Amino acid sequence: MEGLIAITLIFISVYIIFPGHPRRLMLHPVKRKIIVGGTVVEPHSIKYQASLLYRDSLFCGGTLVHPQWVVSAAHCWRPNQLMKVVLGEHNIKEKEGYEQIFDVLLIIKHYQFNYWNLDNDIMLLKLDRPAVINEVVSPVVLPRNGTLQKFARCTVSGWGVTSVYGQSLSPELMSVDVDYFADCWYYYYFRITSNMICAGSTEGGRDSCQGDSGGPLVCNGRLEGIVSWGIGCAYAFYPGVYTNVRNYISWIDWVVQNS
């Protein structure tokens, strides 16, 4: 019993010291790959991927859901006057001729976003003009029907950091296949809400990491999650936590139609 109490107190202490730190909460420094266990994608094959720039530096990912709207994590919020959104990006170190660069007219965070536990971690960014939809830029499909099956194979993508405490991003877009975990509460207990889902690998080794925040988790061709938070990167017993996009379809539709 004393051991159980001690473990509980340690867990609570970690929660108090690190109250919902965005992707990722790090308990100790461990060298990681960019998207852990992933590979560089075929250039421009993930047509909905967006990069969010703050003062001209990439700091978060996003997903094109409408020609003039990108969805991302609310914890990625910055003043819109200092942000830009890039579509058609692959190598962030090079100008490849496919990039579409946008100013951000408006940012709408979910009205119930809670920074402390990252509940409702979702925001929409209105671009200064509609994107040109072409062979390298196209909106993602939203999950308007059906259900997400346990252990469904999903793909997460981004330009995350090369080490846990590092600042160096992958120059090229990477992705990794992960599995959807229906029993997310089992891994994080009271920190999980109905607005969150988990994905990773039961063996560990495949995950998103710092710098991937706000990016897409796509399952069966539909946007099911937004990279939000987690403990460490690619730990077997701490899968990545994602905003549950299914809970926000009506909100996304309303914002797009009325803003």
mmCIF file of C-alpha atoms in Angstrom:
data_model
loop_
_atom_site.group_PDB
_atom_site.id
_atom_site.type_symbol
_atom_site.label_atom_id
_atom_site.label_comp_id
_atom_site.label_asym_id
_atom_site.label_seq_id
_atom_site.Cartn_x
_atom_site.Cartn_y
_atom_site.Cartn_z
ATOM 1 C CA MET A 1 0.000 0.000 0.000
ATOM 2 C CA GLU A 2 2.832 2.407 0.854
ATOM 3 C CA GLY A 3 4.397 1.715 -2.560
ATOM 4 C CA LEU A 4 1.118 2.437 -4.328
ATOM 5 C CA ILE A 5 0.727 5.708 -2.412
ATOM 6 C CA ALA A 6 4.289 6.715 -3.298
ATOM 7 C CA ILE A 7 3.737 6.018 -7.003
ATOM 8 C CA THR A 8 0.476 7.985 -6.920
ATOM 9 C CA LEU A 9 2.168 10.949 -5.243
ATOM 10 C CA ILE A 10 4.948 10.923 -7.845
ATOM 11 C CA PHE A 11 2.393 10.932 -10.680
ATOM 12 C CA ILE A 12 0.456 13.787 -9.081
ATOM 13 C CA SER A 13 3.690 15.737 -8.551
ATOM 14 C CA VAL A 14 4.595 15.378 -12.223
ATOM 15 C CA TYR A 15 1.110 16.591 -13.177
ATOM 16 C CA ILE A 16 1.422 19.681 -10.954
ATOM 17 C CA ILE A 17 4.908 20.591 -12.156
ATOM 18 C CA PHE A 18 4.097 19.966 -15.818
ATOM 19 C CA PRO A 19 0.363 20.778 -16.176
ATOM 20 C CA GLY A 20 -0.414 19.662 -19.684
ATOM 21 C CA HIS A 21 2.753 20.800 -21.398
ATOM 22 C CA PRO A 22 2.141 20.629 -25.151
ATOM 23 C CA ARG A 23 3.699 17.943 -27.275
ATOM 24 C CA ARG A 24 5.870 16.785 -25.580
ATOM 25 C CA LEU A 25 6.199 16.605 -21.776
ATOM 26 C CA MET A 26 9.740 15.349 -21.259
ATOM 27 C CA LEU A 27 10.754 13.517 -18.099
ATOM 28 C CA HIS A 28 14.424 13.135 -19.043
ATOM 29 C CA PRO A 29 16.576 13.837 -22.102
ATOM 30 C CA VAL A 30 16.594 11.030 -24.649
ATOM 31 C CA LYS A 31 17.844 11.329 -28.219
ATOM 32 C CA ARG A 32 15.009 10.799 -30.700
ATOM 33 C CA LYS A 33 14.471 10.807 -34.435
ATOM 34 C CA ILE A 34 12.382 13.569 -35.942
ATOM 35 C CA ILE A 35 9.105 11.725 -36.298
ATOM 36 C CA VAL A 36 10.152 8.767 -34.204
ATOM 37 C CA GLY A 37 10.381 5.595 -36.267
ATOM 38 C CA GLY A 38 9.341 7.438 -39.422
ATOM 39 C CA THR A 39 10.699 8.124 -42.876
ATOM 40 C CA VAL A 40 10.912 11.055 -45.275
ATOM 41 C CA VAL A 41 7.734 11.176 -47.346
ATOM 42 C CA GLU A 42 7.515 11.288 -51.119
ATOM 43 C CA PRO A 43 7.725 15.043 -51.835
ATOM 44 C CA HIS A 44 4.286 16.699 -51.900
ATOM 45 C CA SER A 45 2.447 13.429 -51.322
ATOM 46 C CA ILE A 46 0.745 14.734 -48.156
ATOM 47 C CA LYS A 47 -1.189 17.487 -49.871
ATOM 48 C CA TYR A 48 -3.083 18.730 -46.814
ATOM 49 C CA GLN A 49 0.021 19.316 -44.658
ATOM 50 C CA ALA A 50 0.611 22.909 -43.569
ATOM 51 C CA SER A 51 3.536 24.499 -41.767
ATOM 52 C CA LEU A 52 2.928 27.336 -39.319
ATOM 53 C CA LEU A 53 5.586 30.028 -39.106
ATOM 54 C CA TYR A 54 6.082 32.458 -36.240
ATOM 55 C CA ARG A 55 8.435 35.324 -37.091
ATOM 56 C CA ASP A 56 9.342 33.299 -40.202
ATOM 57 C CA SER A 57 10.388 30.178 -38.262
ATOM 58 C CA LEU A 58 8.437 26.927 -38.305
ATOM 59 C CA PHE A 59 7.041 26.080 -34.886
ATOM 60 C CA CYS A 60 3.912 23.970 -35.476
ATOM 61 C CA GLY A 61 2.057 21.981 -38.088
ATOM 62 C CA GLY A 62 -1.468 22.263 -39.403
ATOM 63 C CA THR A 63 -3.946 20.734 -41.818
ATOM 64 C CA LEU A 64 -5.839 22.300 -44.700
ATOM 65 C CA VAL A 65 -9.559 21.586 -44.195
ATOM 66 C CA HIS A 66 -10.982 24.178 -46.620
ATOM 67 C CA PRO A 67 -9.328 26.281 -49.347
ATOM 68 C CA GLN A 68 -9.115 29.213 -46.906
ATOM 69 C CA TRP A 69 -8.931 27.467 -43.520
ATOM 70 C CA VAL A 70 -6.255 25.484 -41.685
ATOM 71 C CA VAL A 71 -6.836 23.583 -38.443
ATOM 72 C CA SER A 72 -4.142 23.216 -35.778
ATOM 73 C CA ALA A 73 -3.715 22.832 -32.018
ATOM 74 C CA ALA A 74 -4.868 25.752 -29.863
ATOM 75 C CA HIS A 75 -1.659 25.591 -27.835
ATOM 76 C CA CYS A 76 0.132 26.665 -31.053
ATOM 77 C CA TRP A 77 -1.582 30.062 -30.904
ATOM 78 C CA ARG A 78 0.527 33.148 -31.654
ATOM 79 C CA PRO A 79 -0.579 36.672 -32.680
ATOM 80 C CA ASN A 80 -1.864 36.346 -36.231
ATOM 81 C CA GLN A 81 0.096 39.429 -37.377
ATOM 82 C CA LEU A 82 3.325 37.526 -36.663
ATOM 83 C CA MET A 83 2.301 34.252 -38.288
ATOM 84 C CA LYS A 84 2.350 32.806 -41.773
ATOM 85 C CA VAL A 85 1.036 29.531 -43.159
ATOM 86 C CA VAL A 86 2.827 27.595 -45.900
ATOM 87 C CA LEU A 87 1.179 24.952 -48.085
ATOM 88 C CA GLY A 88 2.897 22.796 -50.712
ATOM 89 C CA GLU A 89 6.006 22.585 -48.515
ATOM 90 C CA HIS A 90 8.391 19.635 -48.393
ATOM 91 C CA ASN A 91 11.922 20.831 -47.631
ATOM 92 C CA ILE A 92 11.749 23.812 -45.285
ATOM 93 C CA LYS A 93 15.355 24.721 -46.078
ATOM 94 C CA GLU A 94 14.755 25.145 -49.801
ATOM 95 C CA LYS A 95 12.443 27.010 -52.156
ATOM 96 C CA GLU A 96 11.062 24.284 -54.395
ATOM 97 C CA GLY A 97 8.578 26.322 -56.400
ATOM 98 C CA TYR A 98 5.419 24.664 -55.080
ATOM 99 C CA GLU A 99 5.033 26.689 -51.890
ATOM 100 C CA GLN A 100 1.988 28.857 -51.279
ATOM 101 C CA ILE A 101 2.631 31.368 -48.491
ATOM 102 C CA PHE A 102 -0.217 33.072 -46.649
ATOM 103 C CA ASP A 103 -0.739 35.742 -44.052
ATOM 104 C CA VAL A 104 -3.249 34.860 -41.339
ATOM 105 C CA LEU A 105 -6.340 37.063 -41.237
ATOM 106 C CA LEU A 106 -8.004 35.507 -38.232
ATOM 107 C CA ILE A 107 -7.372 32.859 -35.593
ATOM 108 C CA ILE A 108 -10.244 31.261 -33.716
ATOM 109 C CA LYS A 109 -9.353 29.083 -30.741
ATOM 110 C CA HIS A 110 -12.049 26.806 -29.421
ATOM 111 C CA TYR A 111 -14.020 28.735 -26.819
ATOM 112 C CA GLN A 112 -13.532 25.963 -24.231
ATOM 113 C CA PHE A 113 -9.808 25.428 -24.748
ATOM 114 C CA ASN A 114 -8.114 24.706 -21.420
ATOM 115 C CA TYR A 115 -4.371 25.314 -21.451
ATOM 116 C CA TRP A 116 -3.816 23.417 -18.195
ATOM 117 C CA ASN A 117 -5.111 20.053 -19.349
ATOM 118 C CA LEU A 118 -5.194 20.793 -23.115
ATOM 119 C CA ASP A 119 -8.857 19.894 -23.408
ATOM 120 C CA ASN A 120 -10.399 21.241 -26.634
ATOM 121 C CA ASP A 121 -6.911 21.771 -28.084
ATOM 122 C CA ILE A 122 -8.026 23.013 -31.491
ATOM 123 C CA MET A 123 -7.986 26.271 -33.438
ATOM 124 C CA LEU A 124 -8.773 27.444 -36.957
ATOM 125 C CA LEU A 125 -6.692 29.882 -38.993
ATOM 126 C CA LYS A 126 -8.234 31.879 -41.831
ATOM 127 C CA LEU A 127 -5.814 32.492 -44.681
ATOM 128 C CA ASP A 128 -5.615 35.877 -46.394
ATOM 129 C CA ARG A 129 -6.882 34.264 -49.616
ATOM 130 C CA PRO A 130 -8.065 30.842 -50.789
ATOM 131 C CA ALA A 131 -5.334 28.329 -51.541
ATOM 132 C CA VAL A 132 -4.853 27.234 -55.127
ATOM 133 C CA ILE A 133 -5.947 23.602 -55.131
ATOM 134 C CA ASN A 134 -3.637 21.636 -57.407
ATOM 135 C CA GLU A 135 -1.537 18.483 -57.638
ATOM 136 C CA VAL A 136 0.389 19.302 -54.431
ATOM 137 C CA VAL A 137 -2.198 21.184 -52.325
ATOM 138 C CA SER A 138 -5.603 19.764 -51.417
ATOM 139 C CA PRO A 139 -7.837 19.775 -48.285
ATOM 140 C CA VAL A 140 -8.077 16.705 -46.096
ATOM 141 C CA VAL A 141 -11.311 14.747 -45.726
ATOM 142 C CA LEU A 142 -13.061 15.183 -42.364
ATOM 143 C CA PRO A 143 -14.558 12.156 -40.528
ATOM 144 C CA ARG A 144 -18.252 12.923 -40.965
ATOM 145 C CA ASN A 145 -19.509 9.339 -40.678
ATOM 146 C CA GLY A 146 -18.495 5.848 -39.686
ATOM 147 C CA THR A 147 -16.431 4.917 -36.644
ATOM 148 C CA LEU A 148 -12.728 4.595 -35.961
ATOM 149 C CA GLN A 149 -11.884 0.966 -35.235
ATOM 150 C CA LYS A 150 -9.516 -0.075 -32.455
ATOM 151 C CA PHE A 151 -5.917 -0.361 -33.676
ATOM 152 C CA ALA A 152 -6.785 1.284 -36.987
ATOM 153 C CA ARG A 153 -3.595 2.140 -38.851
ATOM 154 C CA CYS A 154 -3.028 5.908 -38.990
ATOM 155 C CA THR A 155 -0.343 8.259 -40.282
ATOM 156 C CA VAL A 156 1.096 11.264 -38.478
ATOM 157 C CA SER A 157 3.384 13.736 -40.249
ATOM 158 C CA GLY A 158 5.533 16.768 -39.487
ATOM 159 C CA TRP A 159 8.943 18.403 -39.273
ATOM 160 C CA GLY A 160 9.618 17.667 -35.586
ATOM 161 C CA VAL A 161 12.842 18.178 -33.655
ATOM 162 C CA THR A 162 15.836 15.843 -33.968
ATOM 163 C CA SER A 163 16.330 15.490 -30.187
ATOM 164 C CA VAL A 164 14.141 15.895 -27.134
ATOM 165 C CA TYR A 165 15.645 19.195 -26.001
ATOM 166 C CA GLY A 166 17.025 20.229 -29.364
ATOM 167 C CA GLN A 167 15.873 23.042 -31.615
ATOM 168 C CA SER A 168 16.876 21.487 -34.925
ATOM 169 C CA LEU A 169 13.961 20.520 -37.172
ATOM 170 C CA SER A 170 13.944 17.928 -39.901
ATOM 171 C CA PRO A 171 14.438 19.804 -43.178
ATOM 172 C CA GLU A 172 12.127 17.373 -44.972
ATOM 173 C CA LEU A 173 8.577 16.338 -44.142
ATOM 174 C CA MET A 174 8.443 12.976 -42.386
ATOM 175 C CA SER A 175 5.670 10.576 -41.492
ATOM 176 C CA VAL A 176 5.175 7.440 -39.440
ATOM 177 C CA ASP A 177 2.389 4.873 -39.221
ATOM 178 C CA VAL A 178 0.857 4.480 -35.757
ATOM 179 C CA ASP A 179 -2.068 2.538 -34.311
ATOM 180 C CA TYR A 180 -5.199 4.069 -32.811
ATOM 181 C CA PHE A 181 -5.688 3.097 -29.150
ATOM 182 C CA ALA A 182 -9.355 3.040 -28.119
ATOM 183 C CA ASP A 183 -8.444 2.682 -24.424
ATOM 184 C CA CYS A 184 -6.517 5.934 -24.059
ATOM 185 C CA TRP A 185 -7.654 6.356 -20.449
ATOM 186 C CA TYR A 186 -5.695 3.222 -19.500
ATOM 187 C CA TYR A 187 -2.407 5.037 -20.134
ATOM 188 C CA TYR A 188 -3.149 8.505 -18.735
ATOM 189 C CA TYR A 189 -6.134 8.056 -16.387
ATOM 190 C CA PHE A 190 -7.701 11.348 -15.258
ATOM 191 C CA ARG A 191 -5.714 13.440 -17.725
ATOM 192 C CA ILE A 192 -7.705 12.107 -20.677
ATOM 193 C CA THR A 193 -11.042 13.623 -21.690
ATOM 194 C CA SER A 194 -13.559 12.537 -24.308
ATOM 195 C CA ASN A 195 -12.028 15.173 -26.596
ATOM 196 C CA MET A 196 -8.734 13.258 -26.803
ATOM 197 C CA ILE A 197 -7.610 10.090 -28.559
ATOM 198 C CA CYS A 198 -4.326 8.170 -28.425
ATOM 199 C CA ALA A 199 -2.141 6.641 -31.104
ATOM 200 C CA GLY A 200 1.256 4.995 -31.062
ATOM 201 C CA SER A 201 2.706 1.515 -30.835
ATOM 202 C CA THR A 202 2.326 -1.086 -28.099
ATOM 203 C CA GLU A 203 6.052 -1.801 -28.477
ATOM 204 C CA GLY A 204 7.010 1.874 -28.597
ATOM 205 C CA GLY A 205 9.340 3.339 -31.187
ATOM 206 C CA ARG A 206 6.757 5.077 -33.411
ATOM 207 C CA ASP A 207 5.410 8.495 -32.504
ATOM 208 C CA SER A 208 5.218 12.231 -33.118
ATOM 209 C CA CYS A 209 7.419 14.541 -31.055
ATOM 210 C CA GLN A 210 8.229 18.188 -30.314
ATOM 211 C CA GLY A 211 7.744 20.426 -33.303
ATOM 212 C CA ASP A 212 4.948 18.223 -34.663
ATOM 213 C CA SER A 213 2.257 19.948 -32.564
ATOM 214 C CA GLY A 214 -0.869 20.873 -34.476
ATOM 215 C CA GLY A 215 -0.121 18.432 -37.274
ATOM 216 C CA PRO A 216 -2.438 15.779 -38.715
ATOM 217 C CA LEU A 217 -3.249 12.256 -37.606
ATOM 218 C CA VAL A 218 -4.987 10.689 -40.612
ATOM 219 C CA CYS A 219 -6.694 7.297 -40.462
ATOM 220 C CA ASN A 220 -8.318 5.669 -43.477
ATOM 221 C CA GLY A 221 -7.875 8.893 -45.425
ATOM 222 C CA ARG A 222 -9.671 11.070 -42.872
ATOM 223 C CA LEU A 223 -8.387 13.588 -40.323
ATOM 224 C CA GLU A 224 -9.044 11.924 -36.972
ATOM 225 C CA GLY A 225 -6.581 13.750 -34.729
ATOM 226 C CA ILE A 226 -4.432 16.821 -34.159
ATOM 227 C CA VAL A 227 -1.032 16.365 -32.488
ATOM 228 C CA SER A 228 -1.499 17.690 -28.955
ATOM 229 C CA TRP A 229 0.587 16.296 -26.075
ATOM 230 C CA GLY A 230 2.148 13.273 -24.414
ATOM 231 C CA ILE A 231 4.845 12.069 -22.037
ATOM 232 C CA GLY A 232 8.174 11.591 -23.750
ATOM 233 C CA CYS A 233 8.351 10.387 -27.334
ATOM 234 C CA ALA A 234 7.615 6.841 -28.545
ATOM 235 C CA TYR A 235 7.391 5.260 -25.096
ATOM 236 C CA ALA A 236 5.459 1.973 -25.193
ATOM 237 C CA PHE A 237 3.225 2.914 -22.267
ATOM 238 C CA TYR A 238 2.728 6.579 -23.180
ATOM 239 C CA PRO A 239 1.171 6.870 -26.649
ATOM 240 C CA GLY A 240 0.758 10.247 -28.286
ATOM 241 C CA VAL A 241 -2.370 12.193 -27.370
ATOM 242 C CA TYR A 242 -4.362 13.882 -30.121
ATOM 243 C CA THR A 243 -7.369 16.176 -30.247
ATOM 244 C CA ASN A 244 -10.397 14.108 -31.277
ATOM 245 C CA VAL A 245 -11.453 15.834 -34.502
ATOM 246 C CA ARG A 246 -14.757 13.951 -34.667
ATOM 247 C CA ASN A 247 -16.012 16.013 -31.738
ATOM 248 C CA TYR A 248 -15.503 19.291 -33.612
ATOM 249 C CA ILE A 249 -17.005 18.764 -37.065
ATOM 250 C CA SER A 250 -20.021 20.975 -36.306
ATOM 251 C CA TRP A 251 -17.791 23.660 -34.783
ATOM 252 C CA ILE A 252 -15.444 23.632 -37.785
ATOM 253 C CA ASP A 253 -18.381 23.894 -40.179
ATOM 254 C CA TRP A 254 -19.917 26.772 -38.206
ATOM 255 C CA VAL A 255 -16.665 28.766 -38.072
ATOM 256 C CA VAL A 256 -15.951 28.292 -41.777
ATOM 257 C CA GLN A 257 -19.475 29.341 -42.742
ATOM 258 C CA ASN A 258 -19.785 32.303 -40.373
ATOM 259 C CA SER A 259 -16.318 33.846 -40.209
#
